[in-house]
Amino acid sequence: PKSDNANCEMMKTIASLSSLSHLSISYFDSNITDSMMKSMCMILRPLITLSSLRLYLNRNEDISDEGIIALSTLLSELIHLTALYLNCASYYGKISDVGVTHLVNSIQSLHHLSSLDLQLYGCLLYTSD
């Protein structure tokens, strides 16, 4: 879809800002899917200079464990992060203990993190077993 292409182009532009230290992205009620999350995370991988990341994924019901695992992989590579704000709402329970465990593990690897605001509304409404 065209929105996928526009999203990728926007992410590529952001990723080209090689000395970027602060990034805030909001996808409020935007129908973001797991594949869009994977693309976004892959494109943003070069931003290793980021010290602050704010990501709003509120009311995006198509994000599941798969998208959260992609985000977790990205986070574990952003080794200079000192501040992380993540708002992720999954009111229909598509994000289980599997995705949240990956997320927690990636956050634990961020040794410079001094500020964390994690809001996981509706996640863990079911477990993987």
Coordinates of C-alpha atoms in Angstrom, one line a residue:
P1 CA 0.0 0.0 0.0
K2 CA 1.0 3.6 -0.5
S3 CA 1.1 4.3 3.2
D4 CA 3.7 1.5 3.5
N5 CA 5.9 3.2 0.9
A6 CA 5.5 6.7 2.4
N7 CA 6.3 5.2 5.9
C8 CA 9.5 3.6 4.5
E9 CA 10.6 6.7 2.8
M10 CA 10.1 8.7 5.9
M11 CA 12.1 6.2 8.0
K12 CA 14.9 6.2 5.4
T13 CA 15.1 10.0 5.7
I14 CA 15.3 9.8 9.5
A15 CA 17.9 7.0 9.3
S16 CA 20.1 9.1 7.0
L17 CA 20.5 11.7 9.9
S18 CA 23.6 10.0 11.1
S19 CA 24.3 12.2 14.1
L20 CA 20.7 12.2 15.4
S21 CA 20.5 11.8 19.2
H22 CA 16.8 12.3 20.0
L23 CA 13.9 10.7 18.1
S24 CA 10.2 10.7 18.8
I25 CA 7.8 8.8 16.6
S26 CA 4.0 8.6 17.1
Y27 CA 1.8 6.1 15.3
F28 CA -1.5 6.8 17.1
D29 CA -4.3 4.8 15.6
S30 CA -2.3 4.3 12.4
N31 CA -3.0 0.7 11.5
I32 CA 0.7 -0.2 11.9
T33 CA 1.3 -3.9 11.2
D34 CA 4.0 -6.3 12.2
S35 CA 5.6 -6.1 8.7
M36 CA 5.6 -2.3 8.9
M37 CA 7.2 -2.5 12.4
K38 CA 9.9 -4.9 11.0
S39 CA 10.6 -2.5 8.1
M40 CA 10.8 0.5 10.4
C41 CA 13.1 -1.3 12.8
M42 CA 15.4 -2.5 10.0
I43 CA 15.6 0.9 8.4
L44 CA 16.4 2.6 11.8
R45 CA 19.2 0.3 12.7
P46 CA 22.0 2.7 11.6
L47 CA 20.9 5.2 14.3
I48 CA 23.3 3.9 16.9
T49 CA 24.0 7.5 18.1
L50 CA 20.5 7.8 19.5
S51 CA 20.5 8.6 23.2
S52 CA 16.7 9.2 23.5
L53 CA 13.9 7.3 21.8
R54 CA 10.2 8.1 22.3
L55 CA 7.9 5.7 20.5
Y56 CA 4.1 5.9 20.7
L57 CA 2.3 2.9 19.3
N58 CA -1.1 3.6 20.8
R59 CA -4.2 1.9 19.3
N60 CA -2.4 -0.1 16.7
E61 CA -4.2 -3.4 17.2
D62 CA -2.3 -5.3 14.4
I63 CA 1.0 -5.3 16.2
S64 CA 1.7 -8.7 17.8
D65 CA 4.7 -10.4 19.3
E66 CA 6.3 -10.4 15.9
G67 CA 6.4 -6.6 15.8
I68 CA 7.5 -6.3 19.4
I69 CA 10.4 -8.8 18.8
A70 CA 11.5 -6.7 15.8
L71 CA 11.4 -3.6 18.1
S72 CA 13.3 -5.5 20.8
T73 CA 16.1 -6.4 18.3
L74 CA 16.4 -2.7 17.3
L75 CA 16.5 -1.6 21.0
S76 CA 19.3 -4.0 21.8
E77 CA 21.4 -2.4 19.1
L78 CA 20.9 1.1 20.3
I79 CA 23.6 0.8 22.9
H80 CA 23.9 4.5 23.6
L81 CA 20.3 5.0 24.7
T82 CA 19.9 6.8 28.0
A83 CA 16.2 7.5 27.8
L84 CA 13.4 5.3 26.4
Y85 CA 9.7 6.0 26.3
L86 CA 7.6 3.3 24.9
N87 CA 3.8 3.5 24.8
C88 CA 2.3 0.3 23.3
A89 CA -1.4 -0.5 23.6
S90 CA -2.7 -3.9 22.5
Y91 CA -6.3 -4.0 23.6
Y92 CA -7.1 -7.2 21.8
G93 CA -4.2 -9.1 23.5
K94 CA -2.0 -9.8 20.5
I95 CA 1.1 -9.1 22.5
S96 CA 1.8 -12.0 24.9
D97 CA 4.5 -12.9 27.4
V98 CA 6.8 -13.9 24.5
G99 CA 6.9 -10.4 23.0
V100 CA 7.1 -8.7 26.4
T101 CA 10.0 -11.1 27.5
H102 CA 12.0 -10.1 24.4
L103 CA 11.3 -6.4 25.1
V104 CA 12.4 -6.7 28.8
N105 CA 15.6 -8.6 27.8
S106 CA 16.5 -5.9 25.2
I107 CA 15.9 -3.2 27.8
Q108 CA 18.2 -5.1 30.3
S109 CA 21.0 -4.9 27.7
L110 CA 20.8 -1.1 27.6
H111 CA 23.5 -0.4 30.2
H112 CA 23.5 3.4 29.8
L113 CA 19.7 3.7 30.3
S114 CA 18.9 6.2 33.0
S115 CA 15.3 7.0 32.2
L116 CA 12.6 4.5 31.3
D117 CA 8.9 5.0 30.8
L118 CA 7.2 1.8 29.6
Q119 CA 3.5 1.7 29.1
L120 CA 2.2 -1.7 27.9
Y121 CA -1.6 -1.3 28.0
G122 CA -3.5 -4.5 27.3
C123 CA -0.3 -6.6 26.7
L124 CA 0.0 -9.9 28.5
L125 CA -3.8 -10.6 28.2
Y126 CA -2.8 -14.1 27.4
T127 CA 0.3 -16.2 27.6
S128 CA 1.9 -18.2 24.9
D129 CA 1.4 -21.7 26.5

